[in-house]
């Protein structure tokens, strides 16, 4: 309060700082996901993803009820175009979740992290293929280096790094699908509809696992049950943090923060999980990082040349 009793408005820098904290929280939680999946042993990737879908739907329903925010969901469900687009997005994110969980639980978390490192490069490439966009020289250079990195890594792995490529392309296409919906559906409503679409499949998978005696949800004790049930919270909370960050930060800041998740995943795989990192993989990863630096420089240059734009309400750079 000032001496005259008038309220002093909060500085813009404060809002920006809050947005950065929310962004770090979102990408930090996504970066620590490998530890959560390992705690869920002996559950396999199929059961983990099925539970993630079912418990996420339950958590979203409770959240929407508490916030009295069902109207946007019901409005979206009455719009065939939105439902169709989110159905495609749901199938893509299901593939992404399944492959990522398989990568982490099978001792290939480094390759899974690689998928999210090369995702920005793949997104630029998809822009050329799908949207017929014209790329700037630095973007072409980054794509060329990215392709070279994949070749080097394929030689190093002795096979095509299909986990990384599947993660990068599935999430890149997921981003395009979500971009078509744009700001018409908020993050929680979108997640609710996507999990609703996947629920019949997830329920069928759980029934099948239960009938074959492979389900662990109720056979490994109360602790395992509740840790599995927490997947709904663990899925939704980073999305809520991301939405809060996106409303406060420009797209360039969000774009820079997104590298935090794969960096954490890479460090966890290397330092905590003890995965091997031969010399040829270091070369391949270094090439990917050079490509990302070029894309970042190009992005910053492009922003400086453009007039100031409004902050986006729903960027699509959130990981799974």
XYZ file of N, CA, C and O in Angstrom, residues 67-168:
408
model
N -13.125 -27.980 -8.903
C -12.989 -26.642 -9.489
C -14.244 -26.193 -10.236
O -14.282 -25.080 -10.767
N -15.239 -27.089 -10.298
C -16.476 -26.817 -11.051
C -16.160 -26.406 -12.481
O -16.637 -25.388 -12.993
N -15.328 -27.217 -13.115
C -14.844 -26.890 -14.468
C -15.258 -27.928 -15.499
O -14.544 -28.174 -16.467
N -16.415 -28.533 -15.297
C -16.876 -29.551 -16.251
C -17.357 -28.937 -17.566
O -17.364 -29.618 -18.596
N -17.778 -27.690 -17.546
C -18.384 -27.100 -18.749
C -17.464 -27.141 -19.963
O -17.908 -27.531 -21.051
N -16.170 -26.756 -19.844
C -15.299 -26.835 -21.033
C -15.164 -28.255 -21.576
O -15.090 -28.458 -22.792
N -15.156 -29.255 -20.676
C -15.056 -30.645 -21.119
C -16.304 -31.044 -21.905
O -16.220 -31.630 -22.993
N -17.472 -30.723 -21.345
C -18.730 -31.084 -22.004
C -18.883 -30.353 -23.332
O -19.372 -30.918 -24.317
N -18.440 -29.098 -23.368
C -18.495 -28.338 -24.631
C -17.598 -28.980 -25.681
O -17.980 -29.127 -26.841
N -16.397 -29.379 -25.272
C -15.472 -30.023 -26.203
C -16.016 -31.359 -26.696
O -15.883 -31.709 -27.879
N -16.659 -32.114 -25.793
C -17.200 -33.416 -26.173
C -18.352 -33.298 -27.170
O -18.654 -34.257 -27.890
N -18.976 -32.133 -27.215
C -20.068 -31.917 -28.180
C -19.549 -31.387 -29.514
O -20.339 -31.094 -30.411
N -18.232 -31.247 -29.634
C -17.631 -30.742 -30.867
C -16.863 -31.865 -31.552
O -15.767 -32.229 -31.111
N -17.431 -32.469 -32.604
C -16.797 -33.632 -33.238
C -15.354 -33.393 -33.672
O -14.519 -34.295 -33.565
N -15.058 -32.196 -34.176
C -13.703 -31.918 -34.637
C -12.694 -32.000 -33.487
O -11.616 -32.575 -33.633
N -13.068 -31.447 -32.337
C -12.179 -31.492 -31.179
C -12.022 -32.921 -30.680
O -10.904 -33.378 -30.395
N -13.131 -33.654 -30.589
C -13.065 -35.036 -30.115
C -12.214 -35.890 -31.052
O -11.386 -36.696 -30.612
N -12.398 -35.701 -32.363
C -11.607 -36.471 -33.325
C -10.127 -36.179 -33.214
O -9.293 -37.095 -33.223
N -9.800 -34.903 -33.088
C -8.385 -34.522 -32.969
C -7.773 -35.053 -31.678
O -6.655 -35.574 -31.670
N -8.514 -34.944 -30.578
C -8.000 -35.426 -29.298
C -7.942 -36.957 -29.248
O -7.145 -37.518 -28.496
N -8.763 -37.630 -30.034
C -8.669 -39.094 -30.130
C -7.342 -39.493 -30.770
O -6.653 -40.403 -30.295
N -6.987 -38.785 -31.837
C -5.683 -39.036 -32.476
C -4.559 -38.725 -31.495
O -3.591 -39.482 -31.363
N -4.699 -37.593 -30.798
C -3.679 -37.215 -29.814
C -3.569 -38.273 -28.720
O -2.457 -38.610 -28.278
N -4.696 -38.810 -28.290
C -4.692 -39.824 -27.227
C -3.940 -41.076 -27.666
O -3.151 -41.644 -26.899
N -4.170 -41.522 -28.884
C -3.485 -42.712 -29.381
C -1.983 -42.469 -29.493
O -1.173 -43.347 -29.173
N -1.606 -41.268 -29.925
C -0.187 -40.935 -30.046
C 0.489 -40.879 -28.685
O 1.599 -41.387 -28.504
N -0.177 -40.272 -27.702
C 0.448 -40.160 -26.385
C 0.486 -41.519 -25.696
O 1.384 -41.790 -24.892
N -0.467 -42.400 -26.019
C -0.428 -43.751 -25.459
C 0.800 -44.502 -25.969
O 1.486 -45.199 -25.200
N 1.080 -44.363 -27.262
C 2.288 -44.978 -27.829
C 3.527 -44.383 -27.150
O 4.455 -45.108 -26.771
N 3.518 -43.069 -26.979
C 4.656 -42.385 -26.345
C 4.869 -42.885 -24.923
O 5.990 -43.216 -24.522
N 3.807 -42.932 -24.148
C 3.907 -43.401 -22.764
C 4.425 -44.837 -22.704
O 5.271 -45.172 -21.883
N 3.872 -45.699 -23.568
C 4.225 -47.118 -23.530
C 5.702 -47.324 -23.876
O 6.421 -48.055 -23.188
N 6.147 -46.664 -24.947
C 7.540 -46.830 -25.368
C 8.485 -46.227 -24.334
O 9.534 -46.814 -24.028
N 8.128 -45.075 -23.784
C 8.990 -44.452 -22.769
C 9.101 -45.334 -21.522
O 10.203 -45.549 -20.993
N 7.964 -45.851 -21.072
C 7.978 -46.709 -19.888
C 8.778 -47.975 -20.148
O 9.548 -48.432 -19.288
N 8.609 -48.540 -21.349
C 9.394 -49.726 -21.709
C 10.890 -49.400 -21.703
O 11.707 -50.169 -21.189
N 11.261 -48.251 -22.259
C 12.665 -47.867 -22.317
C 13.276 -47.753 -20.934
O 14.379 -48.255 -20.677
N 12.551 -47.111 -20.007
C 13.080 -46.916 -18.655
C 13.171 -48.243 -17.898
O 14.179 -48.537 -17.261
N 12.104 -49.048 -17.977
C 12.072 -50.287 -17.190
C 12.942 -51.390 -17.784
O 13.193 -52.398 -17.118
N 13.403 -51.211 -19.020
C 14.262 -52.229 -19.637
C 15.728 -51.813 -19.663
O 16.533 -52.397 -20.384
N 16.076 -50.776 -18.899
C 17.466 -50.349 -18.823
C 17.937 -49.537 -20.011
O 19.134 -49.517 -20.316
N 17.015 -48.831 -20.675
C 17.369 -48.021 -21.846
C 16.894 -46.579 -21.657
O 16.406 -45.944 -22.595
N 17.066 -46.065 -20.440
C 16.611 -44.714 -20.132
C 17.418 -43.655 -20.882
O 16.907 -42.580 -21.192
N 18.695 -43.946 -21.181
C 19.501 -42.987 -21.936
C 18.927 -42.795 -23.338
O 18.817 -41.669 -23.830
N 18.556 -43.907 -23.976
C 17.962 -43.788 -25.311
C 16.606 -43.083 -25.237
O 16.242 -42.325 -26.137
N 15.848 -43.333 -24.151
C 14.567 -42.642 -23.981
C 14.789 -41.136 -23.846
O 14.054 -40.330 -24.429
N 15.815 -40.735 -23.089
C 16.135 -39.308 -22.961
C 16.516 -38.723 -24.309
O 16.157 -37.588 -24.637
N 17.230 -39.511 -25.101
C 17.612 -39.057 -26.440
C 16.386 -38.686 -27.262
O 16.407 -37.714 -28.028
N 15.306 -39.462 -27.106
C 14.089 -39.172 -27.853
C 13.578 -37.776 -27.603
O 13.145 -37.079 -28.533
N 13.642 -37.322 -26.349
C 13.156 -35.975 -26.032
C 14.178 -34.899 -26.379
O 13.808 -33.738 -26.577
N 15.460 -35.279 -26.459
C 16.454 -34.324 -26.960
C 16.229 -34.031 -28.440
O 16.336 -32.887 -28.888
N 15.936 -35.081 -29.226
C 15.794 -34.867 -30.674
C 14.378 -34.470 -31.064
O 14.135 -34.144 -32.229
N 13.457 -34.436 -30.091
C 12.080 -34.053 -30.422
C 11.976 -32.672 -31.081
O 11.242 -32.512 -32.063
N 12.687 -31.624 -30.573
C 12.594 -30.333 -31.267
C 13.070 -30.400 -32.718
O 12.514 -29.725 -33.592
N 14.097 -31.208 -32.976
C 14.591 -31.357 -34.346
C 13.533 -32.033 -35.208
O 13.265 -31.618 -36.348
N 12.901 -33.065 -34.669
C 11.843 -33.772 -35.392
C 10.657 -32.853 -35.639
O 10.048 -32.883 -36.708
N 10.333 -32.009 -34.666
C 9.212 -31.082 -34.839
C 9.464 -30.117 -35.997
O 8.557 -29.812 -36.776
N 10.700 -29.641 -36.105
C 11.050 -28.771 -37.230
C 10.931 -29.533 -38.545
O 10.394 -29.024 -39.533
N 11.404 -30.777 -38.561
C 11.309 -31.602 -39.768
C 9.860 -31.870 -40.144
O 9.488 -31.808 -41.328
N 9.007 -32.132 -39.157
C 7.586 -32.349 -39.430
C 6.938 -31.077 -39.971
O 5.988 -31.152 -40.762
N 7.436 -29.920 -39.541
C 6.918 -28.675 -40.080
C 7.133 -28.571 -41.577
O 6.290 -28.045 -42.310
N 8.270 -29.097 -42.046
C 8.558 -29.095 -43.480
C 7.656 -30.098 -44.203
O 7.055 -29.809 -45.243
N 7.538 -31.306 -43.626
C 6.812 -32.383 -44.297
C 5.299 -32.173 -44.247
O 4.604 -32.320 -45.266
N 4.782 -31.824 -43.073
C 3.337 -31.741 -42.871
C 2.791 -30.363 -43.233
O 1.774 -30.246 -43.918
N 3.455 -29.300 -42.769
C 2.944 -27.951 -42.962
C 3.589 -27.208 -44.128
O 3.244 -26.062 -44.397
N 4.527 -27.873 -44.807
C 5.216 -27.253 -45.954
C 5.891 -25.942 -45.574
O 5.897 -24.963 -46.339
N 6.461 -25.898 -44.391
C 7.134 -24.682 -43.952
C 8.501 -24.549 -44.620
O 9.149 -25.544 -44.950
N 8.925 -23.303 -44.811
C 10.256 -23.033 -45.352
C 11.206 -22.788 -44.182
O 10.932 -21.964 -43.312
N 12.293 -23.514 -44.181
C 13.232 -23.412 -43.072
C 14.338 -22.412 -43.357
O 14.729 -22.196 -44.504
N 14.839 -21.834 -42.291
C 15.983 -20.941 -42.376
C 17.273 -21.770 -42.387
O 17.262 -22.946 -41.977
N 18.394 -21.186 -42.832
C 19.645 -21.960 -42.946
C 20.063 -22.678 -41.669
O 20.487 -23.831 -41.708
N 19.951 -21.998 -40.514
C 20.348 -22.646 -39.261
C 19.468 -23.849 -38.948
O 19.937 -24.851 -38.401
N 18.177 -23.767 -39.305
C 17.279 -24.894 -39.067
C 17.659 -26.086 -39.936
O 17.662 -27.230 -39.478
N 17.988 -25.820 -41.208
C 18.439 -26.903 -42.099
C 19.729 -27.524 -41.569
O 19.905 -28.755 -41.597
N 20.619 -26.676 -41.092
C 21.886 -27.183 -40.541
C 21.625 -28.079 -39.329
O 22.233 -29.152 -39.190
N 20.706 -27.648 -38.463
C 20.372 -28.434 -37.279
C 19.782 -29.786 -37.664
O 20.124 -30.825 -37.071
N 18.909 -29.803 -38.664
C 18.316 -31.068 -39.108
C 19.398 -31.985 -39.673
O 19.435 -33.190 -39.393
N 20.305 -31.415 -40.484
C 21.393 -32.222 -41.047
C 22.263 -32.836 -39.962
O 22.607 -34.031 -40.028
N 22.599 -32.035 -38.947
C 23.415 -32.551 -37.840
C 22.633 -33.610 -37.058
O 23.188 -34.623 -36.618
N 21.316 -33.389 -36.909
C 20.481 -34.358 -36.206
C 20.445 -35.698 -36.921
O 20.524 -36.762 -36.282
N 20.318 -35.665 -38.240
C 20.324 -36.909 -39.031
C 21.673 -37.614 -38.886
O 21.742 -38.844 -38.711
N 22.752 -36.829 -38.953
C 24.093 -37.402 -38.768
C 24.223 -38.044 -37.385
O 24.810 -39.133 -37.236
N 23.658 -37.391 -36.368
C 23.711 -37.935 -35.010
C 23.008 -39.283 -34.931
O 23.502 -40.217 -34.283
N 21.846 -39.397 -35.582
C 21.109 -40.665 -35.567
C 21.930 -41.764 -36.235
O 21.969 -42.912 -35.757
N 22.617 -41.415 -37.334
C 23.464 -42.402 -38.016
C 24.598 -42.850 -37.097
O 24.880 -44.048 -36.963
N 25.249 -41.888 -36.448
C 26.346 -42.216 -35.531
C 25.848 -43.093 -34.387
O 26.484 -44.093 -34.012
N 24.689 -42.752 -33.837
C 24.133 -43.526 -32.727
C 23.702 -44.917 -33.178
O 23.827 -45.891 -32.433
N 23.188 -45.013 -34.411
C 22.807 -46.323 -34.938
C 24.023 -47.237 -35.038
O 23.965 -48.426 -34.706
N 25.143 -46.661 -35.464
C 26.384 -47.435 -35.532
C 26.827 -47.812 -34.120
O 27.242 -48.955 -33.861
N 26.725 -46.862 -33.192
C 27.139 -47.122 -31.814
C 26.276 -48.169 -31.131
O 26.774 -49.033 -30.403
N 24.953 -48.096 -31.349
C 24.040 -49.067 -30.746
C 24.073 -50.403 -31.476
O 23.658 -51.424 -30.933
N 24.533 -50.390 -32.729
C 24.477 -51.600 -33.528
C 23.107 -51.829 -34.121
O 22.824 -52.871 -34.706
N 22.222 -50.857 -33.976
C 20.859 -50.931 -34.509
C 20.283 -49.519 -34.509
O 20.803 -48.619 -33.838
N 19.213 -49.327 -35.265
C 18.544 -48.026 -35.277
C 17.977 -47.754 -33.883
O 17.333 -48.636 -33.289
N 18.210 -46.578 -33.307
C 17.666 -46.263 -31.971
C 16.156 -46.041 -32.033
O 15.667 -44.912 -31.932
N 15.409 -47.146 -32.163
C 13.971 -47.042 -32.426
C 13.195 -46.467 -31.241
O 12.176 -45.794 -31.438
N 13.671 -46.687 -30.029
C 12.980 -46.104 -28.866
C 13.018 -44.574 -28.954
O 11.990 -43.895 -28.826
N 14.202 -44.029 -29.209
C 14.350 -42.572 -29.302
C 13.535 -42.005 -30.453
O 12.838 -40.992 -30.308
N 13.605 -42.656 -31.625
C 12.892 -42.146 -32.796
C 11.376 -42.245 -32.609
O 10.630 -41.336 -32.999
N 10.904 -43.343 -32.006
C 9.468 -43.484 -31.762
C 8.976 -42.418 -30.800
O 7.915 -41.807 -30.997
N 9.743 -42.164 -29.738
C 9.360 -41.126 -28.778
C 9.333 -39.749 -29.440
O 8.400 -38.970 -29.238
N 10.360 -39.460 -30.236
C 10.448 -38.140 -30.861
C 9.315 -37.919 -31.861
O 8.664 -36.867 -31.856
